[in-house]
mmCIF file of C-alpha atoms and ligand atoms in Angstrom:
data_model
loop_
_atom_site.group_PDB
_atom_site.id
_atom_site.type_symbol
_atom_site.label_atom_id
_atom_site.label_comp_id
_atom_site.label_asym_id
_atom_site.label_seq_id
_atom_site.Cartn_x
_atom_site.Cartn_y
_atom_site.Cartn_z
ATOM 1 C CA UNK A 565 -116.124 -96.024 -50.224
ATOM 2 C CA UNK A 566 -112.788 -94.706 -48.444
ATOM 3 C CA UNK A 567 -114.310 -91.775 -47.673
ATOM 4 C CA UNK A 568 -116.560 -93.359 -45.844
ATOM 5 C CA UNK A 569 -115.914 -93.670 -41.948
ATOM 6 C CA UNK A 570 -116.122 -95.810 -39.194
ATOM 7 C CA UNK A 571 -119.288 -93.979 -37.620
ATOM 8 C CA UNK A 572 -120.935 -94.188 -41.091
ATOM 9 C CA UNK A 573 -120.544 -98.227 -41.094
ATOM 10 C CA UNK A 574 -121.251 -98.923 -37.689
ATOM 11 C CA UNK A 575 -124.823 -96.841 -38.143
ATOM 12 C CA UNK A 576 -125.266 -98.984 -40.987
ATOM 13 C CA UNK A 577 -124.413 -102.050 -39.592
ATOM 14 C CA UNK A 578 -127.328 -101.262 -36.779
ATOM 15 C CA UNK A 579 -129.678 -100.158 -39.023
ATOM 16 C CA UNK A 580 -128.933 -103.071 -41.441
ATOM 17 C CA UNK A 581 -129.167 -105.508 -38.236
ATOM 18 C CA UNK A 582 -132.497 -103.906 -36.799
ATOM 19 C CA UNK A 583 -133.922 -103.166 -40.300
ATOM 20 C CA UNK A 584 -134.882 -99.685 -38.757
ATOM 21 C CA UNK A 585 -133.601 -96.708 -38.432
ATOM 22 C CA UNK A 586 -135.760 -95.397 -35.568
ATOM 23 C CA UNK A 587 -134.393 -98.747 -33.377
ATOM 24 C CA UNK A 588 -130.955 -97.736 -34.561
ATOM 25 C CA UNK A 589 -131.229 -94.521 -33.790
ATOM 26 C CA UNK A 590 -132.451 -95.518 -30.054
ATOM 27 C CA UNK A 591 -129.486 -98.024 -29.821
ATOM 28 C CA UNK A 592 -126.815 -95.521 -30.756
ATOM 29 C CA UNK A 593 -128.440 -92.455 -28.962
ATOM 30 C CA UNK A 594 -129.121 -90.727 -32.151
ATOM 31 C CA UNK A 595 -131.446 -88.773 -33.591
ATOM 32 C CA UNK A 596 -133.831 -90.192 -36.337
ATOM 33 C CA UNK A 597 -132.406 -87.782 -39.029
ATOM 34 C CA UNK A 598 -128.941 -88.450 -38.236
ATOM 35 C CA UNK A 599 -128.895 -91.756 -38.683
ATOM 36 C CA UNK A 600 -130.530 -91.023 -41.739
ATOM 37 C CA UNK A 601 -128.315 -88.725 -43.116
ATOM 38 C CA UNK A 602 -125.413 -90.916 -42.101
ATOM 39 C CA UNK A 603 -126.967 -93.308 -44.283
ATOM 40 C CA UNK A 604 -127.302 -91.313 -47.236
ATOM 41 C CA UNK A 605 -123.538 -90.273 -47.226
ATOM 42 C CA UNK A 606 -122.738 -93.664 -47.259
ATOM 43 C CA UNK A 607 -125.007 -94.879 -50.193
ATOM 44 C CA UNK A 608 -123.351 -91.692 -52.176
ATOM 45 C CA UNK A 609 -119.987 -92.862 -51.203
ATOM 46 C CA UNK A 610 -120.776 -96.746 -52.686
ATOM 47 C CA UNK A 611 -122.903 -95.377 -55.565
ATOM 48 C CA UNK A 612 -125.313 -97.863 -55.332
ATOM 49 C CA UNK A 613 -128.275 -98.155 -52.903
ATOM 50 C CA UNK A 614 -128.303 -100.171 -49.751
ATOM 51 C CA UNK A 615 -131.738 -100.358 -49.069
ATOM 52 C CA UNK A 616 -135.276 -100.120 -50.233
ATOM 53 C CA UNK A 617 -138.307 -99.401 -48.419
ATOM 54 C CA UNK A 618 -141.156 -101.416 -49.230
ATOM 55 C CA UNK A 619 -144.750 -100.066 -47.330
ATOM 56 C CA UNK A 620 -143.137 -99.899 -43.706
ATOM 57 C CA UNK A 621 -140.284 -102.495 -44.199
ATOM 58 C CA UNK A 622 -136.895 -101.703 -44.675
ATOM 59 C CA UNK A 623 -134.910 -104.471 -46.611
ATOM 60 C CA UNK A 624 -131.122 -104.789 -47.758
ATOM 61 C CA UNK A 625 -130.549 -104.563 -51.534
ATOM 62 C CA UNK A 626 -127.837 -107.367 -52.434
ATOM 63 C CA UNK A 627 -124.773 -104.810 -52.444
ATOM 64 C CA UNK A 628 -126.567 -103.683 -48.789
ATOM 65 C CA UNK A 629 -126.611 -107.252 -47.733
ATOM 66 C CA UNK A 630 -122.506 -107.622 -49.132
ATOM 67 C CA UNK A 631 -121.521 -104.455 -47.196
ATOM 68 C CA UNK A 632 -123.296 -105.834 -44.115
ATOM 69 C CA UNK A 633 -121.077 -109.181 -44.086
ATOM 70 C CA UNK A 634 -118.316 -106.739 -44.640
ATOM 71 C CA UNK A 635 -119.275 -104.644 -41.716
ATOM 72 C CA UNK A 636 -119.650 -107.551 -39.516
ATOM 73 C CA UNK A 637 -116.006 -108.829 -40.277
ATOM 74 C CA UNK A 638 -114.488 -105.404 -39.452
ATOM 75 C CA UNK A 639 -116.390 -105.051 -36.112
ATOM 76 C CA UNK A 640 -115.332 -108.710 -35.231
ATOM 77 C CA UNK A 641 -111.895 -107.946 -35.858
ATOM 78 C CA UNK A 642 -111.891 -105.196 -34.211
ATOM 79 C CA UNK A 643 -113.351 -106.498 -30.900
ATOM 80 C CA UNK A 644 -110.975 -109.368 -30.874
ATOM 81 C CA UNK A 645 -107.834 -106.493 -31.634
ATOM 82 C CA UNK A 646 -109.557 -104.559 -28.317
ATOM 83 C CA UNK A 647 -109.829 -107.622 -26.662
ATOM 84 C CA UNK A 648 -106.009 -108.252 -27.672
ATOM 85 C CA UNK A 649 -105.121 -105.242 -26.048
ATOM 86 C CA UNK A 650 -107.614 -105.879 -22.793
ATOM 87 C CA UNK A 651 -105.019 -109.103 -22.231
ATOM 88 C CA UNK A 652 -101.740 -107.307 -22.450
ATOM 89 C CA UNK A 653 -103.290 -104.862 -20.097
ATOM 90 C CA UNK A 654 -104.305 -107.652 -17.943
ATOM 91 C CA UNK A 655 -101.167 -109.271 -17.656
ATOM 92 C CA UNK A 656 -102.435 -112.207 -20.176
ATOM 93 C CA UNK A 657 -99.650 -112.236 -22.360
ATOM 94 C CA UNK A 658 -96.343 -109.563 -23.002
ATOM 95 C CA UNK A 659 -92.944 -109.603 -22.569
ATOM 96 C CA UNK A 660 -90.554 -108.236 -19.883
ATOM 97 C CA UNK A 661 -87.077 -107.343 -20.656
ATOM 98 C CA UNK A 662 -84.446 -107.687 -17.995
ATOM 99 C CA UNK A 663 -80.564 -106.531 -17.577
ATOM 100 C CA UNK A 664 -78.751 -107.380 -14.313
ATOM 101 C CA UNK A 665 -76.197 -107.423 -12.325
ATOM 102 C CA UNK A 666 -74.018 -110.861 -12.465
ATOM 103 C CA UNK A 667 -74.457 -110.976 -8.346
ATOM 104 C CA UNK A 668 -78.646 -111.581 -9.373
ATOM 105 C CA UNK A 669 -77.687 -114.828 -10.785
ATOM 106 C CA UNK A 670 -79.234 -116.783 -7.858
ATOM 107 C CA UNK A 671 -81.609 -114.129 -6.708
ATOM 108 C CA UNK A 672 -83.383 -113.336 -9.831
ATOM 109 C CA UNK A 673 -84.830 -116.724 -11.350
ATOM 110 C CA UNK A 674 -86.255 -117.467 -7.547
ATOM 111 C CA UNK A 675 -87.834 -114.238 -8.653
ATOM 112 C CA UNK A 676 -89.042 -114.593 -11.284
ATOM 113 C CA UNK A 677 -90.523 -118.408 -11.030
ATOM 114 C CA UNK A 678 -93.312 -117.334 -8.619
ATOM 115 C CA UNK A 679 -94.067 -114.008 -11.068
ATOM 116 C CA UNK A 680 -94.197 -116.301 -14.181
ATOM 117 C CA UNK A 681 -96.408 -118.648 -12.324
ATOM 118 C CA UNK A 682 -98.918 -115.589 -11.588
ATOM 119 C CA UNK A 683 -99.059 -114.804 -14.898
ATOM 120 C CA UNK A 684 -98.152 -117.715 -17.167
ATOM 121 C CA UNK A 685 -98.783 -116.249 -20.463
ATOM 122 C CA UNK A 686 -96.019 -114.092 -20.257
ATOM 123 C CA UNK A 687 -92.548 -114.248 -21.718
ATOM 124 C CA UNK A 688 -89.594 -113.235 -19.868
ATOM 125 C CA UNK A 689 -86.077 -111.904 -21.686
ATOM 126 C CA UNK A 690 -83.153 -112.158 -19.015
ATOM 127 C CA UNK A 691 -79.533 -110.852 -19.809
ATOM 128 C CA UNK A 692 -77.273 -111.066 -16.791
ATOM 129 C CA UNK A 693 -74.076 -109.076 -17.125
ATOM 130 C CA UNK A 694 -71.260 -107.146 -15.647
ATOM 131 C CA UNK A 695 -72.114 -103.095 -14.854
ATOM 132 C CA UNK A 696 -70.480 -101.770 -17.446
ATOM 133 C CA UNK A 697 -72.817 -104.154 -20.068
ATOM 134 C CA UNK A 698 -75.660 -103.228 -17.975
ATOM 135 C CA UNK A 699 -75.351 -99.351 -17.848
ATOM 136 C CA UNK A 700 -75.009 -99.715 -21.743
ATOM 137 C CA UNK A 701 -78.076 -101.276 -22.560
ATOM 138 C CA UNK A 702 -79.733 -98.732 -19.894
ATOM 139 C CA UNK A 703 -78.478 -96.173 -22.272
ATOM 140 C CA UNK A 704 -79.592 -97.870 -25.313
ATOM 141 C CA UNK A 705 -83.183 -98.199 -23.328
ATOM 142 C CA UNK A 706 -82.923 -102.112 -24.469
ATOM 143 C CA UNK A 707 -84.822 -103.458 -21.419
ATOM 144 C CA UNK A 708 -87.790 -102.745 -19.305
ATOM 145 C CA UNK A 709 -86.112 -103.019 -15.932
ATOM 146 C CA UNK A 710 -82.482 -103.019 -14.916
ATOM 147 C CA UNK A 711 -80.827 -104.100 -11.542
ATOM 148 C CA UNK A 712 -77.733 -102.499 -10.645
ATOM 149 C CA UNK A 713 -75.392 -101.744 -7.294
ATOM 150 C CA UNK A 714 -73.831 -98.862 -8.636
ATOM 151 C CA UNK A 715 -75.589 -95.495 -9.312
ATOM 152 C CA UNK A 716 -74.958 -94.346 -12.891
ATOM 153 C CA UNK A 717 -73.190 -91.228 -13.054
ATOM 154 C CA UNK A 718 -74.377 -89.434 -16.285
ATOM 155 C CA UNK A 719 -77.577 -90.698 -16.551
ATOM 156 C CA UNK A 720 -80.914 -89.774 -15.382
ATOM 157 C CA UNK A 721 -82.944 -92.903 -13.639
ATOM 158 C CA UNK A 722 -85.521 -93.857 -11.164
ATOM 159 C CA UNK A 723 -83.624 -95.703 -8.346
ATOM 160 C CA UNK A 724 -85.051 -98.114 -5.516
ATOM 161 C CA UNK A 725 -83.062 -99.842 -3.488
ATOM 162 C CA UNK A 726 -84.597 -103.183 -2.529
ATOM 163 C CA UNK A 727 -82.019 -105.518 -1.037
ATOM 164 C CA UNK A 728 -79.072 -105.445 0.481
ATOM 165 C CA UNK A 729 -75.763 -106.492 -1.636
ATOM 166 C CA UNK A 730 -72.946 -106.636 0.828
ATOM 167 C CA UNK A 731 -69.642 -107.099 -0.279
ATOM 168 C CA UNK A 732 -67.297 -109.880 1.532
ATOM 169 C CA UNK A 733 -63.658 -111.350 1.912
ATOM 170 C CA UNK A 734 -63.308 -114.536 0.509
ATOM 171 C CA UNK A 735 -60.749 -116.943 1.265
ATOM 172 C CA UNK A 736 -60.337 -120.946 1.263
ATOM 173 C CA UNK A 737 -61.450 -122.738 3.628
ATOM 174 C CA UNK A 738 -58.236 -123.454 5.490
ATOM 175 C CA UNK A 739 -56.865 -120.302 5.271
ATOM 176 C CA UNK A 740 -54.725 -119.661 8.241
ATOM 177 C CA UNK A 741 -56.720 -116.536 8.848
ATOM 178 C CA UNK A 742 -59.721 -118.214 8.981
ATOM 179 C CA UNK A 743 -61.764 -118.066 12.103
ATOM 180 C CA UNK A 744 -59.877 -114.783 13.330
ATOM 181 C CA UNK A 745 -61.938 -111.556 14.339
ATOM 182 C CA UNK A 746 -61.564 -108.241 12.841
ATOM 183 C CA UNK A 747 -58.345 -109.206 10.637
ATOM 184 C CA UNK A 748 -56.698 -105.677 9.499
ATOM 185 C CA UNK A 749 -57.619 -104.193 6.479
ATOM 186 C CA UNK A 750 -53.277 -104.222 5.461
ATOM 187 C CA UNK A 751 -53.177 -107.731 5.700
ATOM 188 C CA UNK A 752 -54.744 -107.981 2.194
ATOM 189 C CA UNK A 753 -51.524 -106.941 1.013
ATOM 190 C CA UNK A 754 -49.983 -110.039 1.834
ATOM 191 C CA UNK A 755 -52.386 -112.448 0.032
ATOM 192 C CA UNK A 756 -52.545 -112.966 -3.603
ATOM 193 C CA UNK A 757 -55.787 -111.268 -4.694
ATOM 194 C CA UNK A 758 -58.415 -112.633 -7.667
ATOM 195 C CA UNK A 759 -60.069 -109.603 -9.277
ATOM 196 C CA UNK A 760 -62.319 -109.203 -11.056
ATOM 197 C CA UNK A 761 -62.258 -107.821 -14.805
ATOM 198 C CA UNK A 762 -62.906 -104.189 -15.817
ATOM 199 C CA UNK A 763 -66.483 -103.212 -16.035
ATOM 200 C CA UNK A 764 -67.136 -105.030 -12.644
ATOM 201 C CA UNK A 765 -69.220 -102.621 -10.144
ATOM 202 C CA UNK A 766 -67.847 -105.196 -7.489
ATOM 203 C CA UNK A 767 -64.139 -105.062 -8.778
ATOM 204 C CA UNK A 768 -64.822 -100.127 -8.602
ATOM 205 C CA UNK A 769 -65.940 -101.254 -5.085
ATOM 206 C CA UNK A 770 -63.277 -103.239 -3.813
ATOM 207 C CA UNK A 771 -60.877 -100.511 -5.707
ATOM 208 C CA UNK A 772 -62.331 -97.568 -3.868
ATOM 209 C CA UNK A 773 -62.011 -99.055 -0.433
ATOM 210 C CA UNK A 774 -58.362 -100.369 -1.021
ATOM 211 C CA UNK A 775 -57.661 -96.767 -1.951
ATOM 212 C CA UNK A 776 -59.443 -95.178 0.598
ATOM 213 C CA UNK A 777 -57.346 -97.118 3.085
ATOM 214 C CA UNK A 778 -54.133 -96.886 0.758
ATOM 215 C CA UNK A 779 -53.663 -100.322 0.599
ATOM 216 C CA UNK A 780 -52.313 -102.151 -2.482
ATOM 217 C CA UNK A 781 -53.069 -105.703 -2.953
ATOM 218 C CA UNK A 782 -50.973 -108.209 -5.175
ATOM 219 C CA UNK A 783 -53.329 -109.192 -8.148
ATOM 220 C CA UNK A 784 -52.195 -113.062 -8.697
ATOM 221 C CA UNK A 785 -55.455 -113.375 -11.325
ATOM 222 C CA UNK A 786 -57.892 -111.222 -12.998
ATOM 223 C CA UNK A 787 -61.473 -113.310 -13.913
ATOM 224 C CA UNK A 788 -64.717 -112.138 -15.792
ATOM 225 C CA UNK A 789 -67.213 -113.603 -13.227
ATOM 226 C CA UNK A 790 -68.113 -114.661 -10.073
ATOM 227 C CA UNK A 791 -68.112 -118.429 -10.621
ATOM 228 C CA UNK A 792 -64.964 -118.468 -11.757
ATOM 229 C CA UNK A 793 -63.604 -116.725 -9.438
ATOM 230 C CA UNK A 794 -64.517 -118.870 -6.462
ATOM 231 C CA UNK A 795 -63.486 -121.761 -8.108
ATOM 232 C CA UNK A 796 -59.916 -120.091 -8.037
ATOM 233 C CA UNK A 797 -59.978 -119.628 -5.012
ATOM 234 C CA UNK A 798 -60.785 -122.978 -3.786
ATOM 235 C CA UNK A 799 -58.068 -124.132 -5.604
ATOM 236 C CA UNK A 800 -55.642 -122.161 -4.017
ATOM 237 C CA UNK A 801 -55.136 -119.106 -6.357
ATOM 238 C CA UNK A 802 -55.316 -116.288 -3.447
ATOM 239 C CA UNK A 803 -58.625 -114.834 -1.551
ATOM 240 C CA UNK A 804 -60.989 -112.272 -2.986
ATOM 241 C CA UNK A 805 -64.509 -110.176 -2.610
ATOM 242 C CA UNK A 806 -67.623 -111.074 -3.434
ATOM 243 C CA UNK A 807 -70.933 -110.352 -2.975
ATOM 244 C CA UNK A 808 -72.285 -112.661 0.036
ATOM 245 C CA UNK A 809 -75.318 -113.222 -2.930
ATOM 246 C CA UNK A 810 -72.754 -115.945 -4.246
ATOM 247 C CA UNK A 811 -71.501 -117.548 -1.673
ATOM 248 C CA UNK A 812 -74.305 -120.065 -1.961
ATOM 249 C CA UNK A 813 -73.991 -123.103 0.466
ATOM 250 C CA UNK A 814 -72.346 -125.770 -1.930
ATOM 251 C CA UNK A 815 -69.525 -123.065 -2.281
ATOM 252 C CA UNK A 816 -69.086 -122.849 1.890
ATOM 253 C CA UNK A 817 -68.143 -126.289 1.425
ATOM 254 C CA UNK A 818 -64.627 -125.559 0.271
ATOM 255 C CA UNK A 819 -64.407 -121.547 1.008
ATOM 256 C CA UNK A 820 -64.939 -119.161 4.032
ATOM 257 C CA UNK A 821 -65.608 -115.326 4.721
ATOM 258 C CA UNK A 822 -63.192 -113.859 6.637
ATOM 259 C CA UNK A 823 -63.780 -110.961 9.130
ATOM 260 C CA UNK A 824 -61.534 -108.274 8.012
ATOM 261 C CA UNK A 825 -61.956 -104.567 8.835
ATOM 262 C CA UNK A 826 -64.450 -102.388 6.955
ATOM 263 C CA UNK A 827 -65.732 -105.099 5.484
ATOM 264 C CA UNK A 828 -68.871 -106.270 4.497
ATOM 265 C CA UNK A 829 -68.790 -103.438 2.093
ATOM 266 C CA UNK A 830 -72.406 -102.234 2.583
ATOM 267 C CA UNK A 831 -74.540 -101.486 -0.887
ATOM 268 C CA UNK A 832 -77.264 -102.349 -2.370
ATOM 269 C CA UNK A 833 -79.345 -103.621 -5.236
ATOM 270 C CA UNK A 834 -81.922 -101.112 -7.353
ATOM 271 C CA UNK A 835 -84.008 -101.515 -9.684
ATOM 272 C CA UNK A 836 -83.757 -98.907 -11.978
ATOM 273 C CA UNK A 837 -85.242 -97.479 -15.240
ATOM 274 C CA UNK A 838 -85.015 -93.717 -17.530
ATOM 275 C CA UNK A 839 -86.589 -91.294 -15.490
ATOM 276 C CA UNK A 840 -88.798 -90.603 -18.311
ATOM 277 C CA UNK A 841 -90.058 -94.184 -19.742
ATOM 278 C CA UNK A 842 -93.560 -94.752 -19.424
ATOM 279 C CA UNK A 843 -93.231 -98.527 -17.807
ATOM 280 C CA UNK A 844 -95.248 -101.207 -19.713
ATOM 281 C CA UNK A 845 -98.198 -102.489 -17.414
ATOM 282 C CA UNK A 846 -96.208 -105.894 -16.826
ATOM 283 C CA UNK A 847 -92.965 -104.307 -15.941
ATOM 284 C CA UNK A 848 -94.685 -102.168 -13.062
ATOM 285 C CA UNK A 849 -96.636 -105.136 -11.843
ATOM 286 C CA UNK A 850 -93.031 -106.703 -11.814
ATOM 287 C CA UNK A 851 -91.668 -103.753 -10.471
ATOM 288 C CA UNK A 852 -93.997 -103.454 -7.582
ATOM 289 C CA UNK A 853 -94.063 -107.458 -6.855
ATOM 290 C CA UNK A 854 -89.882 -107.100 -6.461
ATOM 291 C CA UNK A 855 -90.753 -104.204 -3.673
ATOM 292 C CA UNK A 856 -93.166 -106.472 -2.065
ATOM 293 C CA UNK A 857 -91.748 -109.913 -2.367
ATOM 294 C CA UNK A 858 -87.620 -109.764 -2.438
ATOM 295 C CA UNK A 859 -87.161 -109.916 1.467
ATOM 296 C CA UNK A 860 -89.114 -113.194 1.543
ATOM 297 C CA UNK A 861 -87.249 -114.414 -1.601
ATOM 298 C CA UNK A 862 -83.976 -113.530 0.088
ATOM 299 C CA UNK A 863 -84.410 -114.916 3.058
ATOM 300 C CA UNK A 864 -86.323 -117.989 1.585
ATOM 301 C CA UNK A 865 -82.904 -118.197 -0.157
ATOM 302 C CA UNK A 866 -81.076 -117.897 3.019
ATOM 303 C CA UNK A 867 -82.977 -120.485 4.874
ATOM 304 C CA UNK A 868 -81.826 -122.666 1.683
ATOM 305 C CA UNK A 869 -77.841 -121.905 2.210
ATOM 306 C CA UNK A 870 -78.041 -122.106 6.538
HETATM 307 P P1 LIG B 472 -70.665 -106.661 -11.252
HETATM 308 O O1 LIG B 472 -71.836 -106.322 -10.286
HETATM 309 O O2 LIG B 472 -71.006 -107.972 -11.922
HETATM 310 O O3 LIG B 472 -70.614 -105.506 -12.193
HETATM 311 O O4 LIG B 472 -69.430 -106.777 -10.417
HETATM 312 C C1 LIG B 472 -72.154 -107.165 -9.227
HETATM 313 C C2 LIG B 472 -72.511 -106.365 -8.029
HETATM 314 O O5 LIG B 472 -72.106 -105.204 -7.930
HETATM 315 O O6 LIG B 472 -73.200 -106.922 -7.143
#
């Protein structure tokens, strides 16, 4: 019986069904003595005969009529499995795997509520970390999709820019410099500084700039997030920089941006993946609805914080 194939049992399963081997053959575009020879492998295989031929009439002997049932359970399961496969390929069910950037925190779930809402049967996986956490599990290949500001140095991705992710001074909101225009860059040095912790693309950022312009700020407190670190500086702890992504409108209640020279520090966010992974059908779609969608999102989310 294992020797049998696929082929062999579907031709049986048609001739069994049509009790006839010249309709089978017609249904699977076969010839008459194919089918028939197909047939007689197949009995050899079992070792017992599947059907006999009385006058004209082809009928199934009892192990014919067992093998039959049999038949029709495989080719039902194996419809559903196709049709299984049909659904992930039409978006029906799946899961999407997602590592980014701790500046997406506001950006991404007004994202991804509209995606999940086109296709409900689908299961998002969301880690939201600092660079250094992200470039590792890009390197690991743990996710579908990444979202980064910083371009990986050793590795070899796909890269689109899609939004902009400037970079700004933050400061309370009665900070005595608050209000003036173009504030030099060396005043920095005279206000205790937040940064943020190692790892942070925003924290290489501010670094390169500072030494660019050989200035050395005071670091007064070093914090792992962005949250954090405009809470500290609402209470008085120093001023910072931040991507304008988080200074969401409850925050402007108690902070400000201040206008200091070379800054916003212009970048961006990408979506990125391996240059060689074959993306999964529902992380393209999501891919391709990020291209077409973000600006609205952003500026949706922009309307929100004016
Ligand atoms: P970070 O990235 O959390 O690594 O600082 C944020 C950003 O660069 O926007």
């Amino acid at each position: 019986m294992r020797q049998s194939t696929l082929h062999q049992l579907k031709v049986f399963e048609t001739v069994a069904r049509l009790t006839s081997i010249t309709r089978a053959a017609e249904e699977l575009s076969l010839t008459q003595p194919t089918v028939s020879m197909q047939i007689k492998q197949l009995t050899q295989n079992i070792g017992v005969p599947l059907f006999e031929q009385i006058g004209k009439k082809l009928y199934l002997t009892p192990s014919g009529q067992e093998l039959f049932l049999t038949c029709q359970d495989i080719f039902d399961r194996l419809s559903r499995f196709e049709m299984k496969i049909a659904d992930f390929q039409g978006l029906k069910q799946g899961k999407l795997k997602l590592s980014t950037i701790t500046t997406t925190k506001y950006f991404i779930p007004r994202a991804l509520a509209p995606f999940c809402q086109l296709y409900p049967g689908i299961e998002v996986a969301l880690e939201i970390t600092n660079h250094e956490r992200v470039f590792e599990r890009l390197s690991a290949n743990l996710d579908d999709l990444y979202i980064i500001s910083k371009i990986p140095e050793r590795m070899d991705v796909a890269l689109h820019p899609f939004l902009e992710n400037p970079l700004v001074v933050v400061a309370p909101k009665n900070h005595p410099l608050a209000g003036e225009k173009n504030i030099p860059i060396s005043k920095l040095q005279d206000e205790p500084f937040i940064m943020r912790e190692r790892g942070s693309g925003t924290r290489d950022a501010v670094e390169q700039l500072l030494n660019k312009h050989n200035i050395s700020v005071k670091v007064r407190l070093e914090l792992g997030g962005n949250e954090a670190i405009k809470q500290a500086i609402g209470v008085g702890f120093g001023i910072s920089v931040l991507s304008q992504h988080t200074v969401t409108p409850d925050a402007m209640s108690e902070l400000t941006i201040l206008d200091v020279e070379h800054f916003p520090i212009e970048r961006h966010w990408y979506i990125v993946y391996p240059a060689d992974k074959q993306l999964s059908i529902l992380a393209s779609t999501f891919f391709d609805f990020l291209q077409q969608e973000s600006h609205e999102i952003a500026s949706k989310m922009r309307g929100k914080i004016s």
